[in-house]
Coordinates of C-alpha atoms in Angstrom, one line a residue:
X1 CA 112.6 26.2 107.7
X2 CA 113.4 27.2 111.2
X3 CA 110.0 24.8 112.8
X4 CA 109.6 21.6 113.6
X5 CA 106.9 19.5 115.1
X6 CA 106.9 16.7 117.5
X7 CA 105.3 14.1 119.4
X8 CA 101.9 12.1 117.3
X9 CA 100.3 9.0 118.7
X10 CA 97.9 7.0 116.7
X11 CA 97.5 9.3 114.0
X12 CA 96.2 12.6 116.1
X13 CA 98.1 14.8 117.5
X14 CA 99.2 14.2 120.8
X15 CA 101.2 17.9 121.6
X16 CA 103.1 20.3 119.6
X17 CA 106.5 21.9 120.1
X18 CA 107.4 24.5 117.8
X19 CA 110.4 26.5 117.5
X20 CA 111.0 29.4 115.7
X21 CA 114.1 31.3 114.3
X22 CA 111.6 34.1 112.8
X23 CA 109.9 36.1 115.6
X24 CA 107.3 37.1 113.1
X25 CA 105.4 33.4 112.8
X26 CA 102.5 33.4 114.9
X27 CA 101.6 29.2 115.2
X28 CA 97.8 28.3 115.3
X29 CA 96.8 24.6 116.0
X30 CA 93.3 23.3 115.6
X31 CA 92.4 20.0 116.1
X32 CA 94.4 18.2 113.2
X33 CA 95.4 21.2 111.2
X34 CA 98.5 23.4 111.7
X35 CA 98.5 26.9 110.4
X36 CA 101.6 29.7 110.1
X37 CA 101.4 32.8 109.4
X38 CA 104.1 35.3 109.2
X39 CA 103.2 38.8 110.4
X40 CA 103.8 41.6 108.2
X41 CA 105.2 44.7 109.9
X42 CA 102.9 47.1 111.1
X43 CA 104.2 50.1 108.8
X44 CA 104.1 48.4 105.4
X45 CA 100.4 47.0 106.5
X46 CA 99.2 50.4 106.5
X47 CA 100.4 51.7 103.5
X48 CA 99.0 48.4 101.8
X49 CA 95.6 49.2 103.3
X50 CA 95.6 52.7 102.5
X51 CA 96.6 51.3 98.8
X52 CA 93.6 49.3 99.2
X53 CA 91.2 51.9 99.7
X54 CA 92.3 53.8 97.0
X55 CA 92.2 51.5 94.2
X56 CA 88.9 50.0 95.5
X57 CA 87.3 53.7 95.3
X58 CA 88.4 54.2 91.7
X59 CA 86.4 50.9 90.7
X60 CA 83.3 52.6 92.4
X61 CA 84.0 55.9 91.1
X62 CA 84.6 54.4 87.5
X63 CA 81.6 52.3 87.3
X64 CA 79.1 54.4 88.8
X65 CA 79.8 58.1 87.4
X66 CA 82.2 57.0 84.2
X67 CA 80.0 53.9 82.2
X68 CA 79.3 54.5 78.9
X69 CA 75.8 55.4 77.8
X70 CA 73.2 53.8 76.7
X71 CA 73.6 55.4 73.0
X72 CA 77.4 54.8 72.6
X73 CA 76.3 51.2 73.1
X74 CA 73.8 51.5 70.2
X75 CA 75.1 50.2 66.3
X76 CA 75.1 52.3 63.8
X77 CA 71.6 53.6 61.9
X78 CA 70.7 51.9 58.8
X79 CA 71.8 52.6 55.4
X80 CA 70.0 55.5 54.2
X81 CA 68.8 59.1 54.0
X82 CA 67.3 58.6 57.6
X83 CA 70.7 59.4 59.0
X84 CA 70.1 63.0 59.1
X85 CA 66.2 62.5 59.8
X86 CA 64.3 63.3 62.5
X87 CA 62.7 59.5 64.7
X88 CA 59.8 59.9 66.6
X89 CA 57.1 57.1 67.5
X90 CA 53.8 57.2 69.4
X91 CA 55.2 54.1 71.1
X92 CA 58.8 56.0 71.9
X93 CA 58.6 58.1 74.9
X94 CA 60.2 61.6 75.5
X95 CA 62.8 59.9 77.6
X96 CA 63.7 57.7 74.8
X97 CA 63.5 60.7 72.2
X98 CA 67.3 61.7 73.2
X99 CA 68.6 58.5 72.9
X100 CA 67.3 58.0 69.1
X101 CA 68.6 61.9 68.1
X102 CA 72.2 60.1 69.3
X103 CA 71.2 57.5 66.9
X104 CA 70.1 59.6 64.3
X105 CA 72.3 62.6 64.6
X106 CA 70.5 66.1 63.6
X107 CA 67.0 66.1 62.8
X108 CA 67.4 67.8 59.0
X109 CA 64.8 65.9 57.0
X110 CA 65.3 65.0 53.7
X111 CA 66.8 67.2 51.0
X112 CA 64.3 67.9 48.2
X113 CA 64.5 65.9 44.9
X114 CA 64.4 67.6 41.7
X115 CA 60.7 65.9 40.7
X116 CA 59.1 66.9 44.3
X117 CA 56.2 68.7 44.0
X118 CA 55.1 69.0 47.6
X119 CA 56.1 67.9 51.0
X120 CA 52.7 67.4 53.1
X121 CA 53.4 67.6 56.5
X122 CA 51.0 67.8 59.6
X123 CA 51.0 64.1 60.5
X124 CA 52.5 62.9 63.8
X125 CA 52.7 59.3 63.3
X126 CA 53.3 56.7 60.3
X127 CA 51.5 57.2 57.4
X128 CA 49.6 54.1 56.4
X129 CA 47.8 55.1 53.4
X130 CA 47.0 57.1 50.2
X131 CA 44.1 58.2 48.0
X132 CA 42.8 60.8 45.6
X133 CA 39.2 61.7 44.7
X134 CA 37.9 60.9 41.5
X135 CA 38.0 64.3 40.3
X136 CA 41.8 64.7 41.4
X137 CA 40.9 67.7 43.9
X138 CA 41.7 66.2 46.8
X139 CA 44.3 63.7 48.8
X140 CA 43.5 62.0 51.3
X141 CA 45.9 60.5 54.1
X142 CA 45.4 58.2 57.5
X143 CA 48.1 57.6 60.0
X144 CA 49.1 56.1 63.4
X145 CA 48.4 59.7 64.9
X146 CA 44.8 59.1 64.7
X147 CA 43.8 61.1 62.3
X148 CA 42.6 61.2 58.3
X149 CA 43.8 64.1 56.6
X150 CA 42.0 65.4 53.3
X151 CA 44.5 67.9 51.6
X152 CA 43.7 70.7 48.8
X153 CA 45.6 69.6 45.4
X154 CA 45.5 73.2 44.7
X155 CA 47.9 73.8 47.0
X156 CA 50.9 71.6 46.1
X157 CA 52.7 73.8 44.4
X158 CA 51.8 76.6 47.2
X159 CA 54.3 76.8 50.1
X160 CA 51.3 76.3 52.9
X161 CA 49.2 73.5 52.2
X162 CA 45.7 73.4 53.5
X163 CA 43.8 70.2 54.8
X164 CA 40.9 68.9 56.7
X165 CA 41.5 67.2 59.9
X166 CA 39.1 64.2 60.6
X167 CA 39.9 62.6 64.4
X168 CA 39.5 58.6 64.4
X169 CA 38.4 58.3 68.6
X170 CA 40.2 55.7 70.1
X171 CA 41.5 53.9 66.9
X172 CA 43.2 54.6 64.1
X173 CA 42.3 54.3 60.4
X174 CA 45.1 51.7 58.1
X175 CA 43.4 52.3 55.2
X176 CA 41.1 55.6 53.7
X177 CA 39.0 56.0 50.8
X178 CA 37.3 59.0 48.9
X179 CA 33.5 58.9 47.7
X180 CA 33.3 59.9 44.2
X181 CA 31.4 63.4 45.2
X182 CA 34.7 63.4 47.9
X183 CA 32.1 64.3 50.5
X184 CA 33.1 61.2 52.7
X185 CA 36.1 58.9 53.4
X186 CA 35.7 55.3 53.9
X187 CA 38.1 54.1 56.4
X188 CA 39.4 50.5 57.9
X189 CA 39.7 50.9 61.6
X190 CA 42.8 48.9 62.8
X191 CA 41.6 48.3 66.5
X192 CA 37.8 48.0 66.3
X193 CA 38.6 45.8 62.8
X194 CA 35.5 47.5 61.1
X195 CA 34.6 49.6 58.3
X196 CA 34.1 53.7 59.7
X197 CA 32.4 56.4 57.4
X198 CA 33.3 59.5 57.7
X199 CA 30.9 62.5 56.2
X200 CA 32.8 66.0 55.8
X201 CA 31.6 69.4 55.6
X202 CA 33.2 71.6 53.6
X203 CA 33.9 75.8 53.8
X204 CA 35.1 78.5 51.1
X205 CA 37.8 79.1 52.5
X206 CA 39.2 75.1 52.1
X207 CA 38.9 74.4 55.6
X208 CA 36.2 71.9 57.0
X209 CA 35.0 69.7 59.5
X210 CA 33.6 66.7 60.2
X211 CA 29.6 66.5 60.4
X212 CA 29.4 62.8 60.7
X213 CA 30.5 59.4 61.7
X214 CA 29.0 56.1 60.8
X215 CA 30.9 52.5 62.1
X216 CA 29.8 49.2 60.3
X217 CA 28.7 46.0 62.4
X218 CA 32.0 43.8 62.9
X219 CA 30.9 41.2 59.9
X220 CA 34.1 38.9 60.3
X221 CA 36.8 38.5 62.8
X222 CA 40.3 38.4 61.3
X223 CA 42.3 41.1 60.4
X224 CA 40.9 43.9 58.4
X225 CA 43.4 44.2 55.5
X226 CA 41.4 48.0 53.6
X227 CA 38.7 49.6 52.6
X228 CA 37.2 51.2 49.3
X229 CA 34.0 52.3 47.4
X230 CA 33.4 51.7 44.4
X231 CA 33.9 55.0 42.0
X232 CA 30.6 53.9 41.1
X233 CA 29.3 54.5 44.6
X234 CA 27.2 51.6 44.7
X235 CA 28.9 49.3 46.9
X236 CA 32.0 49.2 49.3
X237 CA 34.7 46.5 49.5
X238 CA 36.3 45.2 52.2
X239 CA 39.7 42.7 52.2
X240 CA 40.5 40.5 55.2
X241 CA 44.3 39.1 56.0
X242 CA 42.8 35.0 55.5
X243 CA 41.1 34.6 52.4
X244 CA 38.1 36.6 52.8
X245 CA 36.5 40.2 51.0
X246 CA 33.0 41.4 51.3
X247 CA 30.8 43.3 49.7
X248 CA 28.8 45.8 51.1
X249 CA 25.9 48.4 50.0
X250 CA 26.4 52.0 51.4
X251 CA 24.2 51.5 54.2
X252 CA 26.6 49.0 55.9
X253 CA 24.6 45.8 54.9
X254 CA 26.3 42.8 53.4
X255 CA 25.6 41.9 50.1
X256 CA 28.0 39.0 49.6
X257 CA 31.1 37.5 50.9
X258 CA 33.4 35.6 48.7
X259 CA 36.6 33.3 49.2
X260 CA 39.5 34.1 47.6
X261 CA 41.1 30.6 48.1
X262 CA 44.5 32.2 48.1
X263 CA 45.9 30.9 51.7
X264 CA 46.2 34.7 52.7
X265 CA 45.1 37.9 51.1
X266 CA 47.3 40.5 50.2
X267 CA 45.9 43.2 48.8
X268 CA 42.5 44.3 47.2
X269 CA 41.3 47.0 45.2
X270 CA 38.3 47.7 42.8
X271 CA 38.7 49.0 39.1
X272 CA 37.6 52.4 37.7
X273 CA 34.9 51.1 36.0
X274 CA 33.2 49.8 39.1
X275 CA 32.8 46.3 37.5
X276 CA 36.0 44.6 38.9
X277 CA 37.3 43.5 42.1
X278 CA 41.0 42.0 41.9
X279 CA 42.7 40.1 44.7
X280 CA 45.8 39.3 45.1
X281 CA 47.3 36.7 47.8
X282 CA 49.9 34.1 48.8
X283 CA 49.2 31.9 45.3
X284 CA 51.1 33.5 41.7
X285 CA 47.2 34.6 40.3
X286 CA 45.7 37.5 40.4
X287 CA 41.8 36.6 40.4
X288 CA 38.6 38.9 39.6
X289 CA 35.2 39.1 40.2
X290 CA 32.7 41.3 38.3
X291 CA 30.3 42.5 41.1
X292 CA 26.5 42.8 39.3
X293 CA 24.3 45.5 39.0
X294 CA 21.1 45.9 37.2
X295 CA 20.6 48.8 35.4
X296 CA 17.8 50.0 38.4
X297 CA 20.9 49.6 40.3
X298 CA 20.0 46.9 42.4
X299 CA 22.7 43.9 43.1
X300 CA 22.3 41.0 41.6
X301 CA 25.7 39.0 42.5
X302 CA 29.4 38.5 42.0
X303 CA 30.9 36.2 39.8
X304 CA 34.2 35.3 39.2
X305 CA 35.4 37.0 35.4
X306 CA 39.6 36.0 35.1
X307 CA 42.5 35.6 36.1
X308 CA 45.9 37.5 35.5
X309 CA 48.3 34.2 35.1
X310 CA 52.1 34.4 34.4
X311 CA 53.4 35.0 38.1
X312 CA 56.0 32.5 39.9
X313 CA 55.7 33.5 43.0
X314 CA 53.0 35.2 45.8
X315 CA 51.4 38.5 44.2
X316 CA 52.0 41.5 46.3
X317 CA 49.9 44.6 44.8
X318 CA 48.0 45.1 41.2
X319 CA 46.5 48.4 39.6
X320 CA 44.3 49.8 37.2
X321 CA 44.5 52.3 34.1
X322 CA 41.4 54.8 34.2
X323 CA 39.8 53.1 31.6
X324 CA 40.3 49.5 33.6
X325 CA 41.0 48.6 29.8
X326 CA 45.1 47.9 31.4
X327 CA 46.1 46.4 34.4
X328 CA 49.8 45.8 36.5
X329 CA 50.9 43.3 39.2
X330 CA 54.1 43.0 41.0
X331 CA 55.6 40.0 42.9
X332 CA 57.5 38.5 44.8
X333 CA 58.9 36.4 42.0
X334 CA 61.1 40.0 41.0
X335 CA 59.0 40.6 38.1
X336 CA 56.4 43.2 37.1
X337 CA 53.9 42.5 34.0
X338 CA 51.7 44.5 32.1
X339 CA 48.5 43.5 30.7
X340 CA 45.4 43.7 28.3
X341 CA 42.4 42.7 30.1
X342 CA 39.7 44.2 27.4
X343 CA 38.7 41.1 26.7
X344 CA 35.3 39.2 26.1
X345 CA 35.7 36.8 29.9
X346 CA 32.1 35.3 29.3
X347 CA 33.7 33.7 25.8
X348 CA 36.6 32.6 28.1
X349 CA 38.9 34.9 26.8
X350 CA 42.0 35.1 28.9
X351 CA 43.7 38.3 29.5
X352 CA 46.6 38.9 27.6
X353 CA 49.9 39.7 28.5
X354 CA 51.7 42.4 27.1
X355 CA 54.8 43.1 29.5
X356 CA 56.8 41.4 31.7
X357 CA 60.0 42.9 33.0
X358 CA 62.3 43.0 36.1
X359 CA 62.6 45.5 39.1
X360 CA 64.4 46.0 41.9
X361 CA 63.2 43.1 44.3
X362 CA 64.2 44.7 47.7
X363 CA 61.1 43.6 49.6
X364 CA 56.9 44.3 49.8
X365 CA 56.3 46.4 46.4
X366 CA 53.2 48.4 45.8
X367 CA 52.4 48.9 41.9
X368 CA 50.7 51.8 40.5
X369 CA 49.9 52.8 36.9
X370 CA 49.5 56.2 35.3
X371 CA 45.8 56.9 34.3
X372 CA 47.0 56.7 30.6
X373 CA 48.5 53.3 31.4
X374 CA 52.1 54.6 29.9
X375 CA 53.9 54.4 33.0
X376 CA 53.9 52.5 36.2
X377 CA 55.0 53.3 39.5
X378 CA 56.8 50.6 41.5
X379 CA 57.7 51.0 45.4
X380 CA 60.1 48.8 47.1
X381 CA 61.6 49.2 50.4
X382 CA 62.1 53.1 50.4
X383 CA 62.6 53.9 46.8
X384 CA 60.4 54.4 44.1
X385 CA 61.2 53.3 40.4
X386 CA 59.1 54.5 37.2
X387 CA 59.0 52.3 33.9
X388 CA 58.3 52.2 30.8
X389 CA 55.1 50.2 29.9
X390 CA 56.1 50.2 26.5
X391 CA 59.8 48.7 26.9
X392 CA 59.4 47.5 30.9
X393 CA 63.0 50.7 30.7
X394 CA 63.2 51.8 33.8
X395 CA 62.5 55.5 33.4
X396 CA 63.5 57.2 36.5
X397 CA 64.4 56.0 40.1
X398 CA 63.8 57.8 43.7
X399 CA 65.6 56.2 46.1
X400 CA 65.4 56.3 49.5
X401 CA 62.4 59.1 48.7
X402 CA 61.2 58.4 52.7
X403 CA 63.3 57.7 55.9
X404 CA 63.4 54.7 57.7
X405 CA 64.7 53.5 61.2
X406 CA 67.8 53.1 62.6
X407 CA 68.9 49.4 62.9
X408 CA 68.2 49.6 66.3
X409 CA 64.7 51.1 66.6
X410 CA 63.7 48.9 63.6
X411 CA 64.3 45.7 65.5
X412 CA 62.5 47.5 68.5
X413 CA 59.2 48.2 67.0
X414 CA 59.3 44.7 65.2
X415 CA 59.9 43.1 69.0
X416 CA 57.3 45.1 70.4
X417 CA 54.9 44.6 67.1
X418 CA 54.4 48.2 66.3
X419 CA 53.2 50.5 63.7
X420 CA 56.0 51.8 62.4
X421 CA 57.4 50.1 59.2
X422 CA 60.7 50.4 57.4
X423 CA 58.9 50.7 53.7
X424 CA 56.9 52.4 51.3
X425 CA 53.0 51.9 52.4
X426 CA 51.0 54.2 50.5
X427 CA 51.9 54.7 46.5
X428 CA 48.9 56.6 44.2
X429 CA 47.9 58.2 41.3
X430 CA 46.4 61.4 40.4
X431 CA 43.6 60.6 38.8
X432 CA 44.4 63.7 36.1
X433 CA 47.9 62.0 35.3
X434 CA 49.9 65.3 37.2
X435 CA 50.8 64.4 40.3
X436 CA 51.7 60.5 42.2
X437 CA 51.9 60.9 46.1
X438 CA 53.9 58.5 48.5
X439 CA 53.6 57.6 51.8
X440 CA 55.9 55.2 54.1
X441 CA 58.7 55.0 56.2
X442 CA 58.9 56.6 59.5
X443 CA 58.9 60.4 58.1
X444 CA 55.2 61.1 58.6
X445 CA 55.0 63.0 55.7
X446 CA 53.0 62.5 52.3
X447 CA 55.1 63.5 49.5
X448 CA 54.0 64.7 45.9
X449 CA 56.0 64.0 42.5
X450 CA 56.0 65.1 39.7
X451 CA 55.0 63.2 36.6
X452 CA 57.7 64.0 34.5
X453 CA 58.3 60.6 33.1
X454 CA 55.0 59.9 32.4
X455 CA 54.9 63.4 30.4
X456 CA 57.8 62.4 28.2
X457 CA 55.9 58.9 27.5
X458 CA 53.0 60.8 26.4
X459 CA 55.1 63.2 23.9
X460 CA 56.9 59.8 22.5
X461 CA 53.3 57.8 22.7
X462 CA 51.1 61.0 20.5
X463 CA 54.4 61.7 18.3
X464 CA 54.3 57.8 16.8
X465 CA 50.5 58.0 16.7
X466 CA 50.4 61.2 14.5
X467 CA 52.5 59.4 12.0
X468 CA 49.2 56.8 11.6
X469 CA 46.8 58.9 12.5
X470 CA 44.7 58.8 9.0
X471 CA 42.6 62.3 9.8
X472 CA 43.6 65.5 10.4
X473 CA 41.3 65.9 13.4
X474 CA 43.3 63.4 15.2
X475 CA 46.7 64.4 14.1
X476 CA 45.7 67.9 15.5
X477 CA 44.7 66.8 18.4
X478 CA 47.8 64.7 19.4
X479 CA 49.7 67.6 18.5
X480 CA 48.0 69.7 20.8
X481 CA 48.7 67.1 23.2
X482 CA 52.2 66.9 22.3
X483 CA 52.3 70.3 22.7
X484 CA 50.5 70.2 26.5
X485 CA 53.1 67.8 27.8
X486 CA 55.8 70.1 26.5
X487 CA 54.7 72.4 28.8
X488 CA 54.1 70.4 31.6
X489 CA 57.6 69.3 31.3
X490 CA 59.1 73.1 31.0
X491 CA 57.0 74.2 34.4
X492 CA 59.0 71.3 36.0
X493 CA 61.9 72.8 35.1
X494 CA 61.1 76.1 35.9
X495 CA 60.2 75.0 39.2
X496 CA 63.2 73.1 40.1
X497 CA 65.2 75.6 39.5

């Protein structure tokens, strides 16, 4: 209203009259287009400007000095005891460091369980594996920090714990292994894929050094899964991630390679006797070999001896009793089983089964079994559960016994492929039946337990066998041992409290 136009020939504007009753309307013509505007009045454009600029520096002001951080943006940590834990990485840098304590909250550590003997600490990266010497005097440790780590048994129950430091240059070792004189560790090298001997020099005082290094030639290319000598000392195995182990003699020469025909090793280990190499893998068998030595102690071959059948599913670990007489494998299948392998193989006599009971199927296991074969060790995800190899009774359970990652650092190190796993990677056993050390988790520590279940099998294992036993001799000498694990049981006690 209040305008009006005139005058159009042929479609295009010819002239323009325009009239207006509002002084404000300022009229703009361009070629076929007609625009009005009305003008504001000078005073409320002002204050609309000034308006302007103020809300237009509170964005600026908001987004630049008021955005949340990079930790409130974070989810929550995982479920477990690594919420009051302390994260560090070799792959997380110092600037990074602050945002995981946000994560994690207070660095605490872990409260001490009743059954924990010793806390080893002294490692500054993941913990990858686990072994004690023959004789049960030593531990030894590798990690992510570069470094193997031989600690003094002695000292568990000590408050300072006293160890050897042995640097791995430019790699890092994934798996370690004691000599049976413990004056060498056999390591796998993760980087250089190889087998690296390690030759340790001792003092009085507990402390030593290392006096030698030996690498092995590079003998096959995929992954290098571990490495361990024989308690015999007359040969070294290696286990590769295809299908793939190989024997070698102390010198670092080959003495024969052997496929597994498995699809993909898993895990490797030689029995106490020195006679047996077990594999497991990707297929539900776990196979053996008997490696062959003359009595002149030169090799003569392997040969395959039996196979532990019974599994549904891909075999993740198997162990040993001392006197290699029992055996135990855990799988993916959610089962466990126990078994007699004193049998005559040559006559094609198949290991029999004795056990075969559930566990707690929360991921990877590892399996290990008390020297006296009464009681095995079972490690899934972060907790550790002891049974019964009588019953399959599940005995006593540890959980969450190492920390892990938060849910956002875990999905971090598995994008960038690192180190730095949220389970249970080293599980052994002292050798003397005391003691069972874990490793795992992103803690770095080793920590030591006690055997107390494995004490009270023993009492309940020597009590039924004095009511057979048809000399006195014997009955005495389970009753001493009766007797022994009474003890054992009341210094736990004592200890804990």
């Amino acid at each position: 209203p209040g305008w009006h136009v005139a005058s159009r020939v042929s479609g295009r504007t010819a002239g323009l009259i325009v009239e207006f009753r509002d002084p404000q309307i300022v009229a703009t013509f361009q070629e076929d287009s007609l625009t009005l505007v009305k003008m504001v009045d000078e005073g409320v454009f002002w204050v609309l400007l000034a308006l302007g600029a103020v809300g237009v520096a509170f964005v600026i002001h908001f987004i630049i000095f008021r955005r949340p951080k990079e930790e409130d943006k974070q989810p929550p940590a995982r479920e477990s005891s690594a919420s009051n834990a302390e994260i560090t990485h070799k792959n997380v840098t110092s600037k990074n460091a602050k945002r995981i304590q946000a994560v994690k909250g207070k660095a605490k550590g872990l409260e001490k369980h009743p059954l924990q003997a010793a806390d080893l600490k002294g490692h500054t990266g993941t913990v990858l594996d686990l072994e004690f010497s023959l004789d049960g005097k030593y531990l030894a440790s590798c990690s992510t920090d570069r470094t193997v780590r031989v600690w003094n048994v002695k000292d568990f129950l000590d408050r300072d714990h006293k160890y050897i430091r042995v640097n791995v240059d430019l790699d890092h070792a994934k798996s370690v292994s004691m000599s049976p004189d413990s004056r060498a560790v056999v390591t796998a090298t993760d980087d250089g894929n190889q087998v690296r001997v390690f030759k340790i020099s001792r003092k009085k005082d507990g402390t030593g050094t290392c006096s030698d290094v030996v690498d092995f030639l590079k003998e096959h290319s995929a992954p290098i899964i571990s490495a361990a000598v024989a308690p015999t000392g007359r040969f070294i195995l290696t286990c590769y991630s295809d299908t793939t182990f190989i024997i070698w003699n102390l010198k670092g020469e080959v003495l024969a390679r052997e496929d597994t025909k498995q699809v993909k090793n898993h895990f490797a280990c030689i029995s106490p006797c020195g006679r047996f190499v077990a594999c497991t893998g990707f297929t539900p068998d776990v196979k053996l070999w008997e490696v062959i030595f003359s009595k002149a102690g030169d090799f003569e071959g392997v040969t395959r001896a039996m196979d532990l059948k019974g599994h549904k599913a891909a075999v993740y670990c198997c162990a040993f009793s001392k006197d290699s007489m029992r055996a135990a494998t855990v799988s993916k299948d959610g089962t466990w089983k126990f078994w007699n392998q004193d049998v005559q193989y040559k006559l094609k006599q198949d290991p029999h089964l004795l056990l075969s009971a559930e566990y707690d199927n929360s991921g990877q296991a590892l399996i290990a079994l008390s020297p006296d074969g009464l009681v095995a060790a079972i490690a899934s995800n972060l907790s550790i559960s002891i049974h019964y190899t009588s019953d399959g009774l599940l005995a006593t359970k540890l959980d969450n016994v190492h920390t892990g990652l938060s849910q956002l650092l875990y999905w971090r190190q598995i994008v960038l492929n690192c180190t730095c796993l949220d389970l249970i990677t080293g599980l052994v056993w002292d050798p003397l039946g005391r003691f069972f050390a874990s490793a795992g988790g992103n803690d770095k520590h080793v920590r030591v337990w006690h055997n107390d279940s494995g004490y009270r099998a023993q009492i309940d294992d020597s009590k039924k066998k004095i009511l057979t036993a048809k000399s006195q001799a014997l009955k005495e000498r389970l009753m001493q041992q009766v007797k022994e694990a009474e003890q054992a049981l009341d210094a736990i006690a004592v200890q804990d409290s």
